Coordinates of C-alpha atoms in Angstrom, one line a residue:
F1 CA -10.9 11.3 6.2
S2 CA -9.1 9.6 3.2
F3 CA -7.2 6.4 2.9
T4 CA -5.1 5.5 -0.2
P5 CA -3.5 2.1 -0.7
Y6 CA -1.1 2.5 -3.6
G7 CA 1.6 0.8 -5.7
W8 CA 5.0 2.3 -6.5
M9 CA 6.9 1.0 -9.5
M10 CA 10.2 1.8 -8.0
N11 CA 13.6 2.3 -9.8
V12 CA 16.7 2.4 -7.5
D13 CA 19.9 4.3 -8.2
G14 CA 22.8 4.8 -5.8
D15 CA 24.9 2.7 -3.6
V16 CA 24.5 0.6 -0.4
T17 CA 27.3 -0.1 2.1
A18 CA 27.4 -3.0 4.6
R19 CA 30.5 -3.4 6.9
G20 CA 32.6 -1.2 4.6
H21 CA 31.7 -3.1 1.4
T22 CA 29.9 -0.8 -1.1
A23 CA 27.7 -2.0 -4.0
D24 CA 26.4 0.3 -6.8
I25 CA 22.7 -0.2 -7.5
N26 CA 21.2 0.9 -10.8
E27 CA 18.0 -1.1 -11.4
N28 CA 14.7 -0.1 -12.9
F29 CA 11.4 -1.6 -11.7
F30 CA 11.3 -4.3 -14.4
Q31 CA 14.9 -5.4 -13.7
I32 CA 14.0 -5.6 -10.0
V33 CA 11.0 -7.8 -10.7
E34 CA 12.9 -10.0 -13.1
K35 CA 16.0 -10.5 -10.9
S36 CA 14.5 -10.3 -7.4
D37 CA 14.6 -13.3 -5.2
S38 CA 11.9 -11.6 -3.2
L39 CA 9.5 -8.7 -4.0
L40 CA 7.1 -7.8 -1.2
A41 CA 5.7 -4.4 -0.4
W42 CA 2.9 -2.5 1.3
M43 CA 2.2 1.2 0.7
S44 CA -0.6 3.4 2.0
Y45 CA -1.4 7.1 2.8
F46 CA -3.9 8.4 5.3
E47 CA -5.1 11.9 5.9
A48 CA -7.6 13.5 8.2
R49 CA -8.6 17.1 7.4
R50 CA -10.7 19.7 9.2
G51 CA -10.8 23.2 7.8
R52 CA -7.2 24.4 7.1
L53 CA -5.5 21.7 9.3
A54 CA -4.7 18.2 8.2
L55 CA -2.8 15.3 9.8
F56 CA -1.2 12.7 7.6
T57 CA 0.7 9.4 7.7
D58 CA 2.5 7.7 4.8
L59 CA 3.7 4.1 5.1
V60 CA 6.2 2.3 2.8
W61 CA 7.4 -1.2 3.6
M62 CA 9.4 -3.3 1.1
D63 CA 11.4 -6.5 1.1
L64 CA 13.6 -6.6 -2.1
G65 CA 16.4 -8.8 -3.3
F66 CA 18.4 -7.8 -6.4
P67 CA 22.0 -7.7 -7.8
G68 CA 24.5 -4.9 -7.9
H69 CA 28.0 -4.3 -9.0
F70 CA 31.1 -2.3 -8.2
Q71 CA 34.6 -1.5 -9.6
A72 CA 37.7 0.1 -8.2
T73 CA 41.1 0.8 -9.8
R74 CA 44.1 1.8 -7.7
S75 CA 47.9 2.3 -8.1
P76 CA 49.0 1.3 -4.6
L77 CA 52.7 2.0 -5.1
A78 CA 53.4 5.7 -5.7
R79 CA 56.9 5.0 -7.0
F80 CA 55.7 2.4 -9.5
P81 CA 52.6 3.8 -11.3
Q82 CA 53.0 0.9 -13.7
V83 CA 51.5 -1.4 -11.0
V84 CA 47.7 -1.2 -11.1
V85 CA 45.2 -3.2 -9.1
N86 CA 41.7 -3.5 -10.5
V87 CA 38.9 -5.1 -8.4
R88 CA 35.5 -5.9 -9.9
G89 CA 32.6 -7.5 -8.1
N90 CA 29.1 -8.7 -8.3
A91 CA 26.8 -8.3 -5.4
Q92 CA 23.5 -9.8 -4.2
L93 CA 21.6 -7.4 -2.1
D94 CA 18.7 -8.4 0.2
Y95 CA 17.1 -5.1 1.3
Q96 CA 14.2 -4.6 3.7
Q97 CA 13.0 -1.1 4.2
T98 CA 10.4 0.6 6.3
I99 CA 9.6 4.3 6.0
V100 CA 6.9 6.0 8.0
Q101 CA 6.3 9.8 7.6
S102 CA 3.8 11.5 9.9
G103 CA 3.1 15.2 10.2
V104 CA 0.9 18.2 9.9
A105 CA -0.3 20.2 6.8
Y106 CA -1.7 23.7 7.1
E107 CA -3.4 25.6 4.4
V108 CA -1.9 29.1 4.2
A109 CA -3.6 30.4 1.1
R110 CA -6.4 29.5 -1.3
W111 CA -7.4 31.1 -4.7
Q112 CA -10.8 30.6 -6.3
S113 CA -10.3 30.6 -10.1
A114 CA -13.7 29.5 -11.3
P115 CA -16.8 27.8 -9.9
G116 CA -15.8 24.4 -8.7
S117 CA -12.1 25.2 -9.3
Y118 CA -9.5 26.5 -6.8
T119 CA -5.8 26.4 -5.9
A120 CA -4.6 25.9 -2.3
L121 CA -1.1 26.1 -0.8
D122 CA -0.2 24.0 2.2
V123 CA 3.0 24.1 4.4
L124 CA 4.1 20.8 5.8
G125 CA 6.0 19.8 8.9
S126 CA 6.7 16.2 9.7
A127 CA 9.1 13.5 10.8
R128 CA 10.2 10.6 8.6
Y129 CA 11.2 7.4 10.3
W130 CA 13.6 5.0 8.4
N131 CA 14.5 1.4 9.2
Q132 CA 16.9 -0.4 6.8
D133 CA 18.1 -4.0 7.0
V134 CA 20.8 -4.8 4.5
D135 CA 22.4 -8.1 3.6
L136 CA 25.2 -7.8 1.0
S137 CA 26.9 -10.8 -0.5
L138 CA 30.0 -10.1 -2.7
H139 CA 31.9 -12.0 -5.3
L140 CA 35.3 -10.4 -6.1
T141 CA 37.6 -10.7 -9.0
G142 CA 41.0 -9.0 -8.6
T143 CA 43.5 -8.3 -11.3
L144 CA 47.1 -7.1 -10.7
T145 CA 48.9 -5.6 -13.7
A146 CA 52.6 -4.7 -13.7
D147 CA 53.7 -3.1 -17.0
F148 CA 57.4 -2.5 -17.1
E149 CA 59.6 -2.0 -20.2
R150 CA 60.8 -5.6 -20.4
L151 CA 58.4 -7.2 -18.0
G152 CA 54.7 -7.9 -18.2
L153 CA 52.8 -9.6 -15.4
K154 CA 49.1 -10.3 -15.0
I155 CA 47.5 -12.3 -12.3
D156 CA 43.8 -13.1 -12.1
R157 CA 42.3 -14.4 -8.9
S158 CA 38.8 -14.8 -7.7
R159 CA 37.3 -15.5 -4.3
R160 CA 34.0 -15.4 -2.5
V161 CA 33.5 -13.0 0.3
A162 CA 31.3 -14.0 3.2
V163 CA 27.9 -12.3 3.5
A164 CA 28.2 -8.8 4.9
R165 CA 25.2 -7.9 7.1
S166 CA 24.9 -4.3 8.1
N167 CA 23.6 -3.2 11.4
D168 CA 19.8 -2.6 11.6
L169 CA 20.0 1.1 10.4
E170 CA 17.3 3.2 12.1
W171 CA 16.9 6.9 12.3
V172 CA 14.4 9.8 12.2
D173 CA 14.6 12.8 9.9
P174 CA 12.9 16.1 10.6
V175 CA 11.2 17.2 7.4
V176 CA 9.7 20.5 6.1
G177 CA 8.0 21.1 2.8
G178 CA 5.1 22.5 0.8
R179 CA 2.2 21.2 -1.2
V180 CA 0.0 22.8 -4.0
R181 CA -3.5 21.4 -4.5
H182 CA -5.3 22.4 -7.7
Q183 CA -8.9 21.3 -8.2
I184 CA -9.4 21.5 -11.9
A185 CA -13.1 20.6 -11.6
P186 CA -15.1 18.7 -9.0
G187 CA -13.6 15.2 -8.8
K188 CA -10.4 16.2 -10.7
E189 CA -7.4 17.4 -8.7
L190 CA -3.6 17.9 -9.3
R191 CA -1.3 17.8 -6.3
L192 CA 2.4 18.7 -6.3
E193 CA 4.5 18.2 -3.2
G194 CA 8.1 18.6 -2.2
D195 CA 10.1 18.4 1.0
I196 CA 13.6 18.3 2.4
G197 CA 14.9 16.7 5.6
G198 CA 17.7 15.2 7.6
F199 CA 20.0 18.2 8.1
G200 CA 22.5 16.0 9.9
A201 CA 20.0 15.3 12.7
G202 CA 19.2 11.9 11.2
S203 CA 20.5 11.4 7.7
E204 CA 22.9 13.9 6.1
F205 CA 20.2 15.0 3.7
S206 CA 17.0 13.6 2.2
W207 CA 14.5 15.0 -0.3
Q208 CA 11.2 14.0 -1.9
V209 CA 9.1 15.2 -4.9
V210 CA 5.6 13.9 -5.6
G211 CA 3.1 14.7 -8.4
V212 CA -0.4 13.1 -8.4
Y213 CA -3.4 13.5 -10.6
S214 CA -6.7 12.3 -9.0
F215 CA -10.0 11.8 -10.7
H216 CA -13.3 10.1 -10.3
T217 CA -13.8 7.0 -12.5
A218 CA -15.7 3.7 -12.5
I219 CA -14.6 0.1 -13.1
F220 CA -17.3 -2.4 -13.9
G221 CA -19.9 0.1 -12.8
V222 CA -18.2 0.7 -9.4
P223 CA -17.3 4.4 -8.7
L224 CA -13.7 4.9 -7.7
H225 CA -11.4 7.8 -7.0
A226 CA -8.1 6.9 -8.8
D227 CA -4.7 8.4 -8.3
L228 CA -1.9 8.4 -10.9
G229 CA 1.5 10.0 -10.2
Y230 CA 5.3 10.0 -10.0
R231 CA 7.4 10.0 -6.8
A232 CA 11.1 10.4 -6.1
L233 CA 12.6 9.9 -2.7
A234 CA 16.3 10.2 -1.9
V235 CA 18.4 9.8 1.3
D236 CA 22.1 9.9 2.2
Y237 CA 22.8 8.2 5.5
S238 CA 25.8 6.5 7.0
E239 CA 27.2 5.4 10.4
R240 CA 30.4 3.8 11.6
G241 CA 29.8 0.3 13.0
R242 CA 32.0 -2.2 14.8
F243 CA 33.0 -3.8 11.5
G244 CA 33.1 -0.8 9.3
R245 CA 30.8 1.8 7.7
D246 CA 27.1 1.0 7.0
G247 CA 24.9 3.2 5.1
L248 CA 23.1 4.1 1.9
D249 CA 23.0 6.9 -0.7
I250 CA 20.1 6.2 -3.0
V251 CA 17.3 7.7 -5.0
Q252 CA 14.1 5.7 -5.3
H253 CA 11.8 7.0 -8.0
G254 CA 9.0 5.8 -10.3
P255 CA 5.4 6.0 -11.3
G256 CA 2.6 5.0 -8.9
M257 CA -1.1 4.4 -8.8
G258 CA -3.7 4.0 -6.1
V259 CA -7.3 4.2 -5.1
T260 CA -8.6 6.6 -2.5
F261 CA -11.5 5.9 -0.1
S262 CA -13.0 9.0 1.5
W263 CA -15.6 9.4 4.3

């Protein structure tokens, strides 16, 4: 058995939609920390292995608040291309996310390269549960420009749009993937993992790539098994609600670190 609480220094790229209003999100971890009204999270990984078979569960819970932005330019009158409407906006996004992935790993091959060193290949089958709760507050600035030969017209108007709260988005993705475990030496291991899921059964599509280096170390004389790595997780999901479309199309990625307890 092994249990790993970990931290994920997440960057978020993509867009989030609530009641038909879409905000672009392009924030790195330090911007999220600096700008967030709230920043709470819990992340952990558990695995039980016997022989070739392993059962695992990965849990990610986050409560984030950070700004976004959007811009749209249109020519609403086909006969008068001189008339252009430009809308810009700032958004405040409060975003709570729960992801639970549980499944089975099975070792299909193992190569012994040297004493104490080996490479193993696992196939993975799992289900990834998502629960997203999105509050999106928008501040719009609209500009109408009409540029005719002897007429110029520009009107600036700004107004506050009420908070757009999405439905509680909840779905389950079937997921398949693979994992390579390479033990460099006793106490030193490199793991590379990738999976894809959704396929229209839950989300339209999701994917994940994880790379982790694990090693024995000691802090203040206390022996520990440390994990350093990088993780990218993406999803494209939408649904039509009573007040418009809700959904998200984002990539969450960044370095992570954790400590593994084994027994």
